[in-house]
Amino acid sequence: MEYYLAKYDLGLRFVILFITTVSFSQDLENLAKQDTIYIALKDIDKNYSKQYEGFKYRSTVHTIFAEYQIIEPNGKQIIIHAPKAYQLFSVKRKEFFKKNKNNIINLKYIEKTGVVKVFIETFKLINPSRKIFYVFDERDLKKTHMKLKKVDVVAAVYSKI
């Protein structure tokens, strides 16, 4: 009986691993096909730094621009630059999600998948002009209108800070 349960448990673990791997690869394939990507960040309108389970997220707001950094423990990071000159769009949340639910990523997704896998391998950041990126604050998910800010994903850094 114990052998049967152990065999069943191993099979169940394999199925769960397979399903999560397939769903991540399908998500990445879908994201790679999109020309516009929306990134849900936290506290994007103030100076902010927080250590998450797998990486550090830093939001820095200056008078001329805002900069968001997502830094993995191994030093790999992505820098998202938002000049103040870029227009801020206000959109209705429900309509926005109907059209763009497959184009949205958040910090948890980036943490699970990895900075390099998402930004370098999937979005082909070597030629970033092919993609348009917008950021919005996760707090806007509870409001009727969301503020979208166009940004430039300007750098992928591979060395430790």
mmCIF file of C-alpha atoms in Angstrom, residues 5-100:
data_model
loop_
_atom_site.group_PDB
_atom_site.id
_atom_site.type_symbol
_atom_site.label_atom_id
_atom_site.label_comp_id
_atom_site.label_asym_id
_atom_site.label_seq_id
_atom_site.Cartn_x
_atom_site.Cartn_y
_atom_site.Cartn_z
ATOM 1 C CA LEU A 5 0.974 5.780 -2.519
ATOM 2 C CA ALA A 6 4.631 6.737 -3.094
ATOM 3 C CA LYS A 7 4.298 5.848 -6.792
ATOM 4 C CA TYR A 8 1.058 7.867 -7.028
ATOM 5 C CA ASP A 9 2.668 10.837 -5.241
ATOM 6 C CA LEU A 10 5.623 10.822 -7.646
ATOM 7 C CA GLY A 11 3.295 10.678 -10.651
ATOM 8 C CA LEU A 12 1.214 13.543 -9.277
ATOM 9 C CA ARG A 13 4.331 15.666 -8.764
ATOM 10 C CA PHE A 14 5.409 14.997 -12.354
ATOM 11 C CA VAL A 15 1.977 16.009 -13.702
ATOM 12 C CA ILE A 16 2.003 19.249 -11.669
ATOM 13 C CA LEU A 17 5.553 20.067 -12.820
ATOM 14 C CA PHE A 18 4.629 19.342 -16.442
ATOM 15 C CA ILE A 19 1.476 21.493 -16.309
ATOM 16 C CA THR A 20 3.260 24.485 -14.737
ATOM 17 C CA THR A 21 6.160 24.230 -17.200
ATOM 18 C CA VAL A 22 3.813 24.029 -20.184
ATOM 19 C CA SER A 23 1.682 26.932 -18.930
ATOM 20 C CA PHE A 24 4.775 29.134 -18.396
ATOM 21 C CA SER A 25 6.085 28.367 -21.875
ATOM 22 C CA GLN A 26 2.673 29.082 -23.405
ATOM 23 C CA ASP A 27 2.502 32.380 -21.486
ATOM 24 C CA LEU A 28 5.982 33.318 -22.700
ATOM 25 C CA GLU A 29 5.137 32.399 -26.308
ATOM 26 C CA ASN A 30 2.005 34.546 -26.136
ATOM 27 C CA LEU A 31 3.925 37.474 -24.626
ATOM 28 C CA ALA A 32 6.636 37.194 -27.274
ATOM 29 C CA LYS A 33 4.001 37.700 -30.005
ATOM 30 C CA GLN A 34 2.587 40.872 -28.466
ATOM 31 C CA ASP A 35 3.800 44.291 -29.556
ATOM 32 C CA THR A 36 2.630 46.073 -26.392
ATOM 33 C CA ILE A 37 3.402 44.816 -22.877
ATOM 34 C CA TYR A 38 1.927 46.139 -19.618
ATOM 35 C CA ILE A 39 3.920 45.743 -16.406
ATOM 36 C CA ALA A 40 2.126 45.979 -13.040
ATOM 37 C CA LEU A 41 4.511 47.474 -10.483
ATOM 38 C CA LYS A 42 4.132 48.525 -6.860
ATOM 39 C CA ASP A 43 4.203 52.080 -5.509
ATOM 40 C CA ILE A 44 5.434 53.577 -8.749
ATOM 41 C CA ASP A 45 4.859 57.193 -7.762
ATOM 42 C CA LYS A 46 7.251 57.422 -4.791
ATOM 43 C CA ASN A 47 10.753 56.432 -3.728
ATOM 44 C CA TYR A 48 10.502 52.775 -2.821
ATOM 45 C CA SER A 49 12.745 49.800 -2.275
ATOM 46 C CA LYS A 50 11.603 46.363 -1.181
ATOM 47 C CA GLN A 51 13.208 42.953 -0.965
ATOM 48 C CA TYR A 52 10.972 40.192 -2.290
ATOM 49 C CA GLU A 53 11.505 36.484 -1.784
ATOM 50 C CA GLY A 54 13.682 36.058 -4.874
ATOM 51 C CA PHE A 55 14.684 39.557 -5.939
ATOM 52 C CA LYS A 56 14.783 43.224 -5.000
ATOM 53 C CA TYR A 57 12.475 45.786 -6.558
ATOM 54 C CA ARG A 58 13.458 49.431 -6.435
ATOM 55 C CA SER A 59 11.343 52.382 -7.561
ATOM 56 C CA THR A 60 13.072 55.744 -7.728
ATOM 57 C CA VAL A 61 11.184 58.882 -8.685
ATOM 58 C CA HIS A 62 13.057 62.059 -9.686
ATOM 59 C CA THR A 63 11.735 65.366 -10.997
ATOM 60 C CA ILE A 64 12.708 64.553 -14.597
ATOM 61 C CA PHE A 65 12.143 60.786 -14.713
ATOM 62 C CA ALA A 66 11.197 57.673 -12.775
ATOM 63 C CA GLU A 67 13.279 54.524 -12.771
ATOM 64 C CA TYR A 68 12.266 51.023 -11.748
ATOM 65 C CA GLN A 69 14.817 48.274 -11.159
ATOM 66 C CA ILE A 70 14.114 44.578 -10.769
ATOM 67 C CA ILE A 71 17.257 42.919 -9.415
ATOM 68 C CA GLU A 72 17.797 39.170 -9.007
ATOM 69 C CA PRO A 73 20.078 37.923 -6.178
ATOM 70 C CA ASN A 74 22.724 36.897 -8.736
ATOM 71 C CA GLY A 75 23.037 40.525 -9.870
ATOM 72 C CA LYS A 76 21.065 40.272 -13.116
ATOM 73 C CA GLN A 77 18.695 43.189 -13.376
ATOM 74 C CA ILE A 78 16.414 45.080 -15.679
ATOM 75 C CA ILE A 79 16.093 48.873 -15.606
ATOM 76 C CA ILE A 80 12.849 50.478 -16.703
ATOM 77 C CA HIS A 81 13.119 54.196 -17.404
ATOM 78 C CA ALA A 82 10.078 56.483 -17.499
ATOM 79 C CA PRO A 83 10.826 60.047 -18.642
ATOM 80 C CA LYS A 84 8.326 62.611 -17.350
ATOM 81 C CA ALA A 85 7.884 63.801 -20.945
ATOM 82 C CA TYR A 86 6.001 60.602 -21.781
ATOM 83 C CA GLN A 87 2.264 60.986 -21.680
ATOM 84 C CA LEU A 88 0.172 59.490 -18.896
ATOM 85 C CA PHE A 89 -2.983 57.711 -20.133
ATOM 86 C CA SER A 90 -6.124 57.152 -18.109
ATOM 87 C CA VAL A 91 -8.167 54.113 -19.149
ATOM 88 C CA LYS A 92 -11.211 52.303 -17.792
ATOM 89 C CA ARG A 93 -10.010 49.238 -15.929
ATOM 90 C CA LYS A 94 -12.693 46.791 -17.156
ATOM 91 C CA GLU A 95 -12.253 47.674 -20.828
ATOM 92 C CA PHE A 96 -8.480 47.613 -20.472
ATOM 93 C CA PHE A 97 -8.501 44.085 -19.008
ATOM 94 C CA LYS A 98 -10.878 42.731 -21.629
ATOM 95 C CA LYS A 99 -8.466 43.761 -24.383
ATOM 96 C CA ASN A 100 -5.097 43.257 -22.695
#
